[in-house]
Amino acid sequence: MTIAITTPRGHVGAHVLSALVRAGVRPRVLMRDPGALDPVWRGHVDAVRCDQDDGDAVVEATRGVEALLWVSPTMPTGDPVEGHARLGAHVARAVVENGIARTVFVSSGGAEKRHGAGEIDGLARVEEALDATGAPVLHLRCAYFFTNLALDLDGLREGVLRTAWPLDAPMPWVDPRDIAEVGAARLLAPWTVGGVQAVHGPRDHSFAEVAEVLTAVLGRPVRAERVTDDDVRAALASAGLADVQIEAIVGMAAGLRDGFVPEQPRTAVTTTPSPLAGWVDAHLKPLL
């Protein structure tokens, strides 16, 4: 079979690539710059130049594809929600024109709200575009990535885990590698009915609990500190982000932190195995 994947250097896509190669598949990887692919994979994949924001290129790059992993990246400029919606239209067109039999879309918990969750609203637009095709599509509604902890390394070096989320409110956290394993398994297995599958990680954590895990694994104290939305806005503005990008980021926490109940409850199917402590030790600790 021919399987195509996007963002093969990303947190999820890179692991899907390696899982497919280990399974004996030669995946087609869609990249804006195929030369950026790690040389270790070049003899095991077919790298195709493709800008996901170019609808014609997406259609051409997915011709003859049986299964597709679609990760919708944040556009570097403009409104992130509009960017995702635009990319959603491109992939939906490719699914229809090329008769793609199975599409796995890496979405997010909160997309079920459809509106009011910042940038996640853009992923909801992709879900809607793919659903409108009538083709078999599976949306993976993923938990909060472990890798988000690496977004403020300076804060962690200071011993502070800053967040706009309530400190004592548990929520699902997940290792992107576990998302990739679910995604790769679904790409490899034949199915004709899609839907939604949550990927919740091994357990829920509050930010206060995450700070305790960091303290234990890093061997130095880390405390959780709640910041205001305006604090987040100021930090993002100082990093050079535009107002529309800032509001898309702030809106994710603002839209999901108060009373949001995920549509998909935690079950044996949605629970994946990799613990936060192991990820911190293997991946975050060397960065600090």
C-alpha positions as a printed Julia matrix, in Angstrom:
288×3 Matrix{Float64}:
   0.0    0.0    0.0
   1.02   3.62  -0.41
   0.84   5.68   2.77
   1.54   9.41   2.78
   2.38  11.46   5.84
   2.74  15.18   6.44
   5.1   16.97   8.87
   7.56  14.03   8.93
   9.93  16.04  11.16
   7.24  17.02  13.67
   6.49  15.7   17.14
   3.97  13.17  15.78
   4.96  12.82  12.12
   8.57  11.86  12.85
   7.45   8.95  14.99
   4.85   7.83  12.44
   7.57   7.81   9.79
   9.84   5.57  11.85
   6.96   3.26  12.85
   5.92   2.76   9.23
   9.48   2.08   8.1
   9.9   -0.48  10.87
   6.64  -2.09   9.69
   8.13  -2.59   6.23
   6.32   0.27   4.52
   8.02   2.83   2.3
   5.97   5.94   3.12
   5.58   8.97   0.91
   6.54  12.02   2.96
   5.18  15.42   1.99
   7.63  18.21   2.76
   8.11  21.83   1.77
  11.85  21.08   1.62
  12.67  17.38   1.11
  16.34  18.22   1.62
  15.62  18.87   5.28
  14.78  15.21   5.91
  17.22  13.39   8.18
  19.6   11.5    5.87
  19.04   8.31   7.84
  15.57   8.01   6.26
  16.38   8.9    2.67
  16.76   5.33   1.51
  13.52   4.28   3.17
  10.97   6.88   2.06
   9.79   8.71  -1.03
  10.13  12.41  -0.26
   7.83  14.66  -2.28
   8.05  18.44  -2.37
   4.7   19.77  -1.19
   3.58  22.94   0.51
   0.46  22.05   2.49
  -0.85  25.55   1.78
  -0.87  24.84  -1.97
  -4.02  22.91  -2.86
  -2.8   21.79  -6.28
   0.45  20.53  -4.76
  -1.43  18.56  -2.09
  -3.63  16.9   -4.69
  -0.65  16.02  -6.89
   1.44  14.73  -3.97
  -1.32  12.37  -2.8
  -2.17  10.74  -6.12
  -2.25   6.96  -5.77
  -2.27   7.16  -1.98
  -4.35   4.63  -0.05
  -3.89   6.1    3.43
  -2.94   9.59   4.6
  -1.78  11.07   7.88
  -2.69  14.76   7.92
  -1.18  17.05  10.53
  -2.27  20.67  10.12
   0.66  22.93  11.0
   0.25  26.43  12.35
   0.83  28.92   9.56
   3.72  31.31  10.3
   1.67  34.41   9.45
  -1.96  35.46   9.52
  -4.92  34.11  11.47
  -4.13  30.54  12.6
  -7.8   29.52  12.51
  -8.18  30.72   8.94
  -4.92  28.98   8.06
  -6.13  25.63   9.34
  -9.44  26.09   7.54
  -7.59  26.74   4.29
  -5.44  23.64   4.72
  -8.54  21.65   5.6
 -10.06  22.6    2.27
  -6.89  21.43   0.49
  -6.82  18.02   2.14
 -10.55  17.51   1.67
 -10.12  18.21  -2.03
  -7.25  15.71  -2.22
  -9.27  13.04  -0.42
 -12.13  13.41  -2.89
 -10.14  13.8   -6.11
  -7.73  10.97  -5.32
 -10.21   8.63  -3.65
  -8.03   8.24  -0.56
  -9.39   5.23   1.32
  -8.3    6.17   4.86
  -7.33   9.52   6.34
  -6.08   9.96   9.9
  -6.2   13.55  11.09
  -4.28  14.64  14.2
  -6.82  16.9   15.9
  -7.15  18.02  19.52
  -9.39  17.67  22.48
 -11.63  20.7   22.43
 -12.26  20.55  18.69
 -15.71  19.2   19.53
 -16.64  22.67  20.8
 -16.32  23.89  17.21
 -16.06  27.5   18.38
 -14.53  29.31  21.34
 -11.26  27.4   21.8
  -8.72  29.62  20.07
  -6.51  27.91  17.52
  -8.26  24.6   18.19
 -11.22  26.09  16.32
  -9.04  25.79  13.23
  -8.65  22.06  13.79
 -12.42  21.88  14.1
 -12.66  23.45  10.63
 -10.38  20.7    9.28
 -12.56  18.04  10.92
 -15.63  19.56   9.3
 -14.01  19.77   5.87
 -12.91  16.14   6.0
 -16.27  14.93   7.32
 -18.02  16.73   4.45
 -16.15  14.53   1.95
 -18.09  11.46   3.08
 -14.84   9.47   2.89
 -13.5    7.32   5.76
 -11.74   9.73   8.12
 -10.53   9.23  11.68
  -9.95  12.26  13.88
  -7.48  11.69  16.71
  -8.51  14.14  19.44
  -5.28  14.36  21.37
  -4.51  15.44  24.9
  -2.05  18.15  25.95
   1.38  17.26  24.54
   4.27  16.56  26.93
   6.4   18.51  24.46
   4.58  21.74  25.37
   6.74  21.76  28.5
   9.72  22.64  26.32
   8.11  25.9   25.2
   9.39  27.74  28.29
  12.8   26.3   29.08
  13.94  29.56  30.65
  11.09  29.4   33.14
  11.89  25.8   34.04
  15.54  26.73  34.53
  14.3   29.31  37.02
  12.27  26.6   38.75
   8.89  27.91  37.6
   6.23  26.17  35.5
   4.01  28.99  34.29
   0.53  28.39  32.93
  -2.79  30.12  32.38
  -4.61  26.9   33.34
  -5.92  26.33  36.89
  -3.12  24.71  38.86
  -5.22  22.0   40.53
  -7.46  21.0   37.62
  -6.49  17.59  36.16
  -6.49  17.17  32.39
  -5.15  14.53  29.99
  -1.47  14.72  28.98
   0.12  12.59  26.25
   3.47  11.68  24.74
   3.41  12.5   20.99
   5.11   9.14  20.38
   1.98   7.43  21.69
  -0.18   9.48  19.32
   2.1    8.36  16.5
   1.73   4.71  17.44
  -2.04   5.0   17.35
  -1.88   6.85  14.06
   0.51   4.38  12.43
  -1.59   1.43  13.52
  -4.7    2.98  12.0
  -2.9    3.81   8.75
  -1.73   0.22   8.39
  -5.01  -1.51   9.2
  -7.88  -1.56   6.68
 -11.09   0.12   7.83
 -14.03   1.8    6.14
 -15.77   3.6    9.0
 -13.96   6.48  10.68
 -15.14   8.83  13.39
 -13.3   10.12  16.44
 -10.75   8.46  18.71
  -9.31  10.29  21.69
  -5.69   9.81  22.72
  -5.49  10.65  26.4
  -2.11   9.48  27.62
  -1.67   7.24  30.7
  -3.34   9.55  33.24
  -4.64  13.03  33.91
  -2.33  15.56  35.58
  -2.87  18.98  37.06
  -0.12  21.52  36.55
   0.64  21.28  40.26
   1.21  17.53  39.82
   3.35  18.13  36.75
   5.54  20.46  38.81
   5.96  17.65  41.34
   7.02  15.25  38.58
   9.51  17.8   37.27
  10.91  18.33  40.75
  11.39  14.61  41.28
  12.94  13.86  37.89
  15.08  16.98  37.5
  16.34  16.81  41.07
  15.63  20.45  41.8
  12.48  22.29  42.89
   9.96  23.38  40.3
   6.76  25.15  41.33
   3.64  25.74  39.29
   2.62  29.37  38.95
  -0.62  30.57  37.41
  -0.35  33.62  35.18
  -3.09  35.76  33.69
  -4.14  35.83  30.08
  -2.67  39.32  29.86
   0.66  37.97  31.13
   0.58  35.43  28.3
  -0.32  38.14  25.8
   2.6   40.27  26.93
   5.07  37.39  26.68
   3.88  36.44  23.21
   3.94  40.05  22.03
   7.52  40.39  23.23
   8.36  37.35  21.1
   7.06  39.18  18.04
   3.71  37.46  17.49
   0.85  39.37  15.89
  -2.34  40.08  17.81
  -4.37  37.5   15.89
  -1.78  34.82  16.64
  -1.65  35.82  20.3
  -5.42  35.58  20.69
  -5.45  32.17  19.02
  -3.0   30.89  21.64
  -4.64  32.59  24.62
  -8.03  31.32  23.45
  -7.07  27.68  23.77
  -6.73  27.81  27.55
  -9.45  30.41  27.97
 -11.94  28.29  26.04
 -11.25  24.95  27.72
 -10.25  25.6   31.32
 -13.61  26.44  32.89
 -16.2   23.68  32.85
 -15.16  22.0   29.62
 -15.99  18.28  29.54
 -14.39  16.3   26.7
 -16.8   14.57  24.37
 -14.72  11.38  24.53
 -14.28  10.0   28.07
 -11.14   8.16  29.11
 -11.38   4.46  28.31
  -9.0    1.55  27.8
  -8.93   2.46  24.1
  -8.01   6.11  24.64
  -5.4    5.47  27.34
  -1.8    5.17  26.11
   1.17   3.93  28.16
   4.07   6.4   28.21
   4.38   8.18  31.58
   5.27  11.83  31.95
   8.23  11.11  34.21
   9.92   8.94  31.6
   9.48  11.59  28.91
  10.88  14.31  31.19
  13.93  12.19  31.99
  14.61  11.2   28.37
  13.75  14.41  26.51
  13.31  17.45  28.76
  16.12  16.92  31.26
  18.88  17.03  28.6
  17.57  20.44  27.45
  17.9   21.93  30.91
